[in-house]
Amino acid sequence: MCIRDRIATECVGHHGLHLNCYGLVVETIRDPAVERGGPLLVTDLWNTSFPILRYAIGDLGVREDAPCPCGSELPRLLEVTGRTADVFINSRGQKSPGVAFTNRILTESREIRAMQIIQHQLRRFEILAVPGAGFDDATAGRLTARLDEFMGEANDVDLRLVDAIPREPSGKVLFCRNAMSGGGS
């Protein structure tokens, strides 16, 4: 990969990631739903055939414009804090980032290789799960119980076992999706 194609490279002093300001404009947008940092937007100045302006790449980050202790004047990303994702809403109006639940389950459970959770209505979810070794009825019961615990209420959950999680038209796989009218992101 050519250096001009990179968004950021690691600081030699390990003080974050220096942004490639010679070919890109990288912005963070303040989002009240994000505790630290915000969504990253990228404008590619090298692409003359099809300009991409303020493209939301799906990452969240914390930007720092002060000079770096390493001596570089380039702005930095102090950290990449996560990915943007839809939020789930319970019947009391409380919002929870769906990806937090999905990541927690996948790191704690070897019986599930991949999954996607879709909220269709308040208290109505669909879980697409790619089963791993040892997946059984008890695993399915624990999964739906954990979703109820995460949402703080009992839910109607339709668990479907699938061979793979379907990709979006962009080619990405979403861990969670709020399909209620008006969405949840």
PDB file of N, CA and C in Angstrom, residues 89 111 160 169:
ATOM      1  N   ILE A  89     -33.318  -0.051  21.629  1.00  0.00           N
ATOM      2  CA  ILE A  89     -34.147   0.769  22.521  1.00  0.00           C
ATOM      3  C   ILE A  89     -35.111  -0.153  23.254  1.00  0.00           C
ATOM      4  N   GLU A 111     -19.452 -21.318  21.535  1.00  0.00           N
ATOM      5  CA  GLU A 111     -20.491 -22.062  20.820  1.00  0.00           C
ATOM      6  C   GLU A 111     -21.114 -21.252  19.685  1.00  0.00           C
ATOM      7  N   ARG A 160     -32.522 -17.690  14.820  1.00  0.00           N
ATOM      8  CA  ARG A 160     -32.383 -18.474  13.584  1.00  0.00           C
ATOM      9  C   ARG A 160     -30.933 -18.875  13.405  1.00  0.00           C
ATOM     10  N   PRO A 169     -25.211  -4.287   1.200  1.00  0.00           N
ATOM     11  CA  PRO A 169     -24.802  -3.954  -0.173  1.00  0.00           C
ATOM     12  C   PRO A 169     -23.370  -3.406  -0.244  1.00  0.00           C
TER      13      PRO A 169
END
